[in-house]
mmCIF file of C-alpha atoms in Angstrom:
data_model
loop_
_atom_site.group_PDB
_atom_site.id
_atom_site.type_symbol
_atom_site.label_atom_id
_atom_site.label_comp_id
_atom_site.label_asym_id
_atom_site.label_seq_id
_atom_site.Cartn_x
_atom_site.Cartn_y
_atom_site.Cartn_z
ATOM 1 C CA UNK A 1 0.000 0.000 0.000
ATOM 2 C CA UNK A 2 1.318 3.450 -0.883
ATOM 3 C CA UNK A 3 2.330 5.820 1.886
ATOM 4 C CA UNK A 4 -0.198 8.426 0.712
ATOM 5 C CA UNK A 5 -3.001 5.838 0.953
ATOM 6 C CA UNK A 6 -1.893 4.902 4.460
ATOM 7 C CA UNK A 7 -1.848 8.571 5.523
ATOM 8 C CA UNK A 8 -5.239 9.213 3.932
ATOM 9 C CA UNK A 9 -6.755 6.239 5.750
ATOM 10 C CA UNK A 10 -5.111 7.392 8.985
ATOM 11 C CA UNK A 11 -6.526 10.928 8.623
ATOM 12 C CA UNK A 12 -10.024 9.592 7.940
ATOM 13 C CA UNK A 13 -9.768 7.280 10.952
ATOM 14 C CA UNK A 14 -8.689 10.224 13.100
ATOM 15 C CA UNK A 15 -11.660 12.250 11.849
ATOM 16 C CA UNK A 16 -13.968 9.351 12.702
ATOM 17 C CA UNK A 17 -12.456 9.074 16.190
ATOM 18 C CA UNK A 18 -12.945 12.805 16.789
ATOM 19 C CA UNK A 19 -16.570 12.632 15.629
ATOM 20 C CA UNK A 20 -17.145 9.707 17.991
ATOM 21 C CA UNK A 21 -15.589 11.743 20.796
ATOM 22 C CA UNK A 22 -18.043 14.570 20.150
ATOM 23 C CA UNK A 23 -21.111 12.340 19.885
ATOM 24 C CA UNK A 24 -20.214 9.922 22.715
ATOM 25 C CA UNK A 25 -17.796 11.784 25.013
ATOM 26 C CA UNK A 26 -18.447 9.548 28.021
ATOM 27 C CA UNK A 27 -16.658 6.672 26.301
ATOM 28 C CA UNK A 28 -13.418 8.676 26.158
ATOM 29 C CA UNK A 29 -13.166 10.120 29.673
ATOM 30 C CA UNK A 30 -10.700 7.457 30.837
ATOM 31 C CA UNK A 31 -8.412 7.422 27.768
ATOM 32 C CA UNK A 32 -5.594 9.541 29.192
ATOM 33 C CA UNK A 33 -3.209 9.222 26.236
ATOM 34 C CA UNK A 34 -5.924 10.323 23.816
ATOM 35 C CA UNK A 35 -7.018 13.180 26.094
ATOM 36 C CA UNK A 36 -3.425 14.422 26.282
ATOM 37 C CA UNK A 37 -3.163 14.262 22.488
ATOM 38 C CA UNK A 38 -6.276 16.410 22.090
ATOM 39 C CA UNK A 39 -4.649 19.280 23.993
ATOM 40 C CA UNK A 40 -2.474 20.417 21.081
ATOM 41 C CA UNK A 41 -2.375 20.108 17.328
ATOM 42 C CA UNK A 42 1.170 18.713 17.400
ATOM 43 C CA UNK A 43 0.313 16.060 19.977
ATOM 44 C CA UNK A 44 -2.742 15.010 17.990
ATOM 45 C CA UNK A 45 -0.585 14.608 14.877
ATOM 46 C CA UNK A 46 1.815 12.419 16.891
ATOM 47 C CA UNK A 47 -1.035 10.313 18.333
ATOM 48 C CA UNK A 48 -1.250 6.704 17.184
ATOM 49 C CA UNK A 49 -3.786 3.935 17.602
ATOM 50 C CA UNK A 50 -2.976 0.750 15.702
ATOM 51 C CA UNK A 51 -6.409 -0.706 16.401
ATOM 52 C CA UNK A 52 -8.089 2.207 14.610
ATOM 53 C CA UNK A 53 -5.404 2.569 11.941
ATOM 54 C CA UNK A 54 -4.203 5.968 13.145
ATOM 55 C CA UNK A 55 -0.510 6.502 12.550
ATOM 56 C CA UNK A 56 1.681 9.271 13.972
ATOM 57 C CA UNK A 57 3.106 11.944 11.706
ATOM 58 C CA UNK A 58 4.403 15.495 11.756
ATOM 59 C CA UNK A 59 1.871 18.305 12.093
ATOM 60 C CA UNK A 60 2.599 19.638 8.593
ATOM 61 C CA UNK A 61 2.101 16.145 7.166
ATOM 62 C CA UNK A 62 -1.243 15.839 8.950
ATOM 63 C CA UNK A 63 -2.314 19.251 7.645
ATOM 64 C CA UNK A 64 -1.375 18.388 4.065
ATOM 65 C CA UNK A 65 -3.128 15.023 4.081
ATOM 66 C CA UNK A 66 -6.213 16.384 5.866
ATOM 67 C CA UNK A 67 -6.520 19.189 3.310
ATOM 68 C CA UNK A 68 -6.331 16.572 0.564
ATOM 69 C CA UNK A 69 -8.523 13.825 2.061
ATOM 70 C CA UNK A 70 -11.240 15.647 4.020
ATOM 71 C CA UNK A 71 -14.005 17.939 2.768
ATOM 72 C CA UNK A 72 -13.286 20.475 5.513
ATOM 73 C CA UNK A 73 -9.532 19.991 5.358
ATOM 74 C CA UNK A 74 -7.345 20.485 8.368
ATOM 75 C CA UNK A 75 -9.471 23.375 9.625
ATOM 76 C CA UNK A 76 -12.457 21.049 9.980
ATOM 77 C CA UNK A 77 -10.284 18.446 11.708
ATOM 78 C CA UNK A 78 -9.042 21.046 14.185
ATOM 79 C CA UNK A 79 -12.605 22.196 14.870
ATOM 80 C CA UNK A 80 -13.485 18.584 15.623
ATOM 81 C CA UNK A 81 -10.488 18.372 17.979
ATOM 82 C CA UNK A 82 -11.680 21.421 19.912
ATOM 83 C CA UNK A 83 -15.280 20.162 19.984
ATOM 84 C CA UNK A 84 -14.049 16.790 21.277
ATOM 85 C CA UNK A 85 -12.125 18.458 24.111
ATOM 86 C CA UNK A 86 -15.186 20.456 25.139
ATOM 87 C CA UNK A 87 -17.519 17.463 24.921
ATOM 88 C CA UNK A 88 -15.240 15.223 26.983
ATOM 89 C CA UNK A 89 -14.659 17.944 29.591
ATOM 90 C CA UNK A 90 -18.419 18.440 29.881
ATOM 91 C CA UNK A 91 -18.904 14.682 30.264
ATOM 92 C CA UNK A 92 -16.311 14.587 33.054
ATOM 93 C CA UNK A 93 -17.971 17.522 34.822
ATOM 94 C CA UNK A 94 -21.430 15.994 34.547
ATOM 95 C CA UNK A 95 -20.188 12.776 36.182
ATOM 96 C CA UNK A 96 -18.903 14.638 39.215
ATOM 97 C CA UNK A 97 -21.562 14.630 41.875
ATOM 98 C CA UNK A 98 -22.345 17.887 43.584
ATOM 99 C CA UNK A 99 -23.528 18.132 47.160
ATOM 100 C CA UNK A 100 -26.315 20.716 47.121
ATOM 101 C CA UNK A 101 -26.553 20.796 50.902
ATOM 102 C CA UNK A 102 -23.271 22.703 51.299
ATOM 103 C CA UNK A 103 -22.360 26.146 50.071
ATOM 104 C CA UNK A 104 -19.491 24.727 48.028
ATOM 105 C CA UNK A 105 -21.795 22.104 46.500
ATOM 106 C CA UNK A 106 -24.336 24.751 45.571
ATOM 107 C CA UNK A 107 -21.591 26.857 43.961
ATOM 108 C CA UNK A 108 -20.372 23.831 42.011
ATOM 109 C CA UNK A 109 -23.901 23.161 40.802
ATOM 110 C CA UNK A 110 -24.281 26.811 39.799
ATOM 111 C CA UNK A 111 -21.002 26.684 37.847
ATOM 112 C CA UNK A 112 -22.128 23.493 36.136
ATOM 113 C CA UNK A 113 -25.431 25.046 35.097
ATOM 114 C CA UNK A 114 -23.669 28.195 33.865
ATOM 115 C CA UNK A 115 -21.302 26.044 31.802
ATOM 116 C CA UNK A 116 -24.268 24.184 30.304
ATOM 117 C CA UNK A 117 -25.914 27.499 29.488
ATOM 118 C CA UNK A 118 -22.719 28.772 27.841
ATOM 119 C CA UNK A 119 -22.506 25.599 25.764
ATOM 120 C CA UNK A 120 -26.105 26.044 24.625
ATOM 121 C CA UNK A 121 -25.392 29.660 23.711
ATOM 122 C CA UNK A 122 -22.361 28.579 21.675
ATOM 123 C CA UNK A 123 -24.453 25.967 19.886
ATOM 124 C CA UNK A 124 -27.095 28.582 19.110
ATOM 125 C CA UNK A 125 -24.491 30.957 17.693
ATOM 126 C CA UNK A 126 -23.110 28.122 15.596
ATOM 127 C CA UNK A 127 -26.586 27.255 14.311
ATOM 128 C CA UNK A 128 -27.261 30.896 13.436
ATOM 129 C CA UNK A 129 -24.022 30.918 11.448
ATOM 130 C CA UNK A 130 -25.075 27.748 9.630
ATOM 131 C CA UNK A 131 -28.464 29.242 8.802
ATOM 132 C CA UNK A 132 -26.855 32.418 7.462
ATOM 133 C CA UNK A 133 -24.522 30.328 5.330
ATOM 134 C CA UNK A 134 -27.487 28.344 3.993
ATOM 135 C CA UNK A 135 -29.311 31.534 3.086
ATOM 136 C CA UNK A 136 -26.271 32.865 1.266
ATOM 137 C CA UNK A 137 -25.830 29.641 -0.670
ATOM 138 C CA UNK A 138 -29.519 29.402 -1.517
ATOM 139 C CA UNK A 139 -29.419 32.891 -3.018
ATOM 140 C CA UNK A 140 -26.325 32.025 -5.008
ATOM 141 C CA UNK A 141 -27.781 28.814 -6.419
ATOM 142 C CA UNK A 142 -31.136 30.378 -7.148
ATOM 143 C CA UNK A 143 -29.496 32.905 -9.448
ATOM 144 C CA UNK A 144 -28.023 30.302 -11.821
ATOM 145 C CA UNK A 145 -28.785 26.814 -13.099
ATOM 146 C CA UNK A 146 -25.305 25.979 -14.406
ATOM 147 C CA UNK A 147 -23.971 22.366 -14.136
ATOM 148 C CA UNK A 148 -20.660 23.445 -12.641
ATOM 149 C CA UNK A 149 -22.580 25.487 -10.113
ATOM 150 C CA UNK A 150 -24.563 22.379 -9.220
ATOM 151 C CA UNK A 151 -21.289 20.559 -8.489
ATOM 152 C CA UNK A 152 -20.218 23.443 -6.274
ATOM 153 C CA UNK A 153 -23.631 23.288 -4.603
ATOM 154 C CA UNK A 154 -23.171 19.594 -3.820
ATOM 155 C CA UNK A 155 -19.756 20.256 -2.259
ATOM 156 C CA UNK A 156 -21.103 23.142 -0.181
ATOM 157 C CA UNK A 157 -24.057 21.086 1.005
ATOM 158 C CA UNK A 158 -21.645 18.380 2.191
ATOM 159 C CA UNK A 159 -19.750 21.076 4.093
ATOM 160 C CA UNK A 160 -22.935 22.378 5.675
ATOM 161 C CA UNK A 161 -24.022 18.861 6.628
ATOM 162 C CA UNK A 162 -20.648 18.413 8.311
ATOM 163 C CA UNK A 163 -21.165 21.658 10.217
ATOM 164 C CA UNK A 164 -24.603 20.518 11.297
ATOM 165 C CA UNK A 165 -23.320 17.157 12.498
ATOM 166 C CA UNK A 166 -20.597 18.854 14.554
ATOM 167 C CA UNK A 167 -22.734 21.527 16.136
ATOM 168 C CA UNK A 168 -25.507 19.628 17.825
ATOM 169 C CA UNK A 169 -27.345 16.332 18.145
ATOM 170 C CA UNK A 170 -30.320 17.805 16.261
ATOM 171 C CA UNK A 171 -31.184 15.689 13.219
ATOM 172 C CA UNK A 172 -31.566 17.969 10.208
ATOM 173 C CA UNK A 173 -32.584 16.040 7.110
ATOM 174 C CA UNK A 174 -32.862 17.318 3.594
ATOM 175 C CA UNK A 175 -36.488 16.699 2.595
ATOM 176 C CA UNK A 176 -36.181 18.143 -0.904
ATOM 177 C CA UNK A 177 -33.737 15.502 -2.192
#
């Protein structure tokens, strides 16, 4: 197998792992090596998991192969990394039990609820951005019926679907086909 094919498969496996981390963060709270790798771009590039087919590489190599193999490129992969960190941290915090009968417990509960509220606000901002992007694209596509524009439309819709799958667990399906 060619080295480029191995790297491409590794990048796609890493993307899949990050998406799993966002959707099921509780399953990753005890994976200390993986959690440490999420903390920086360089460490994530150096992360390896033979079982999943993820091989270590230099950061620039990861960026180049991600830009080539993924719709969102390295930027999308890095956004997934950040979302995975936040999701896992929130899962860890939600597992900690707070004692509401003490002042400290009540403060911890308040902080937890404020963090949840902040997360919901961030998701709302992200969804507003997605909606604005959809409006912009709809106007663009409505103004022309060109075949090349349709290909661009398909690529952009894949990008928007990726954004929607990252932002929230809400299922948004395309009813128009």
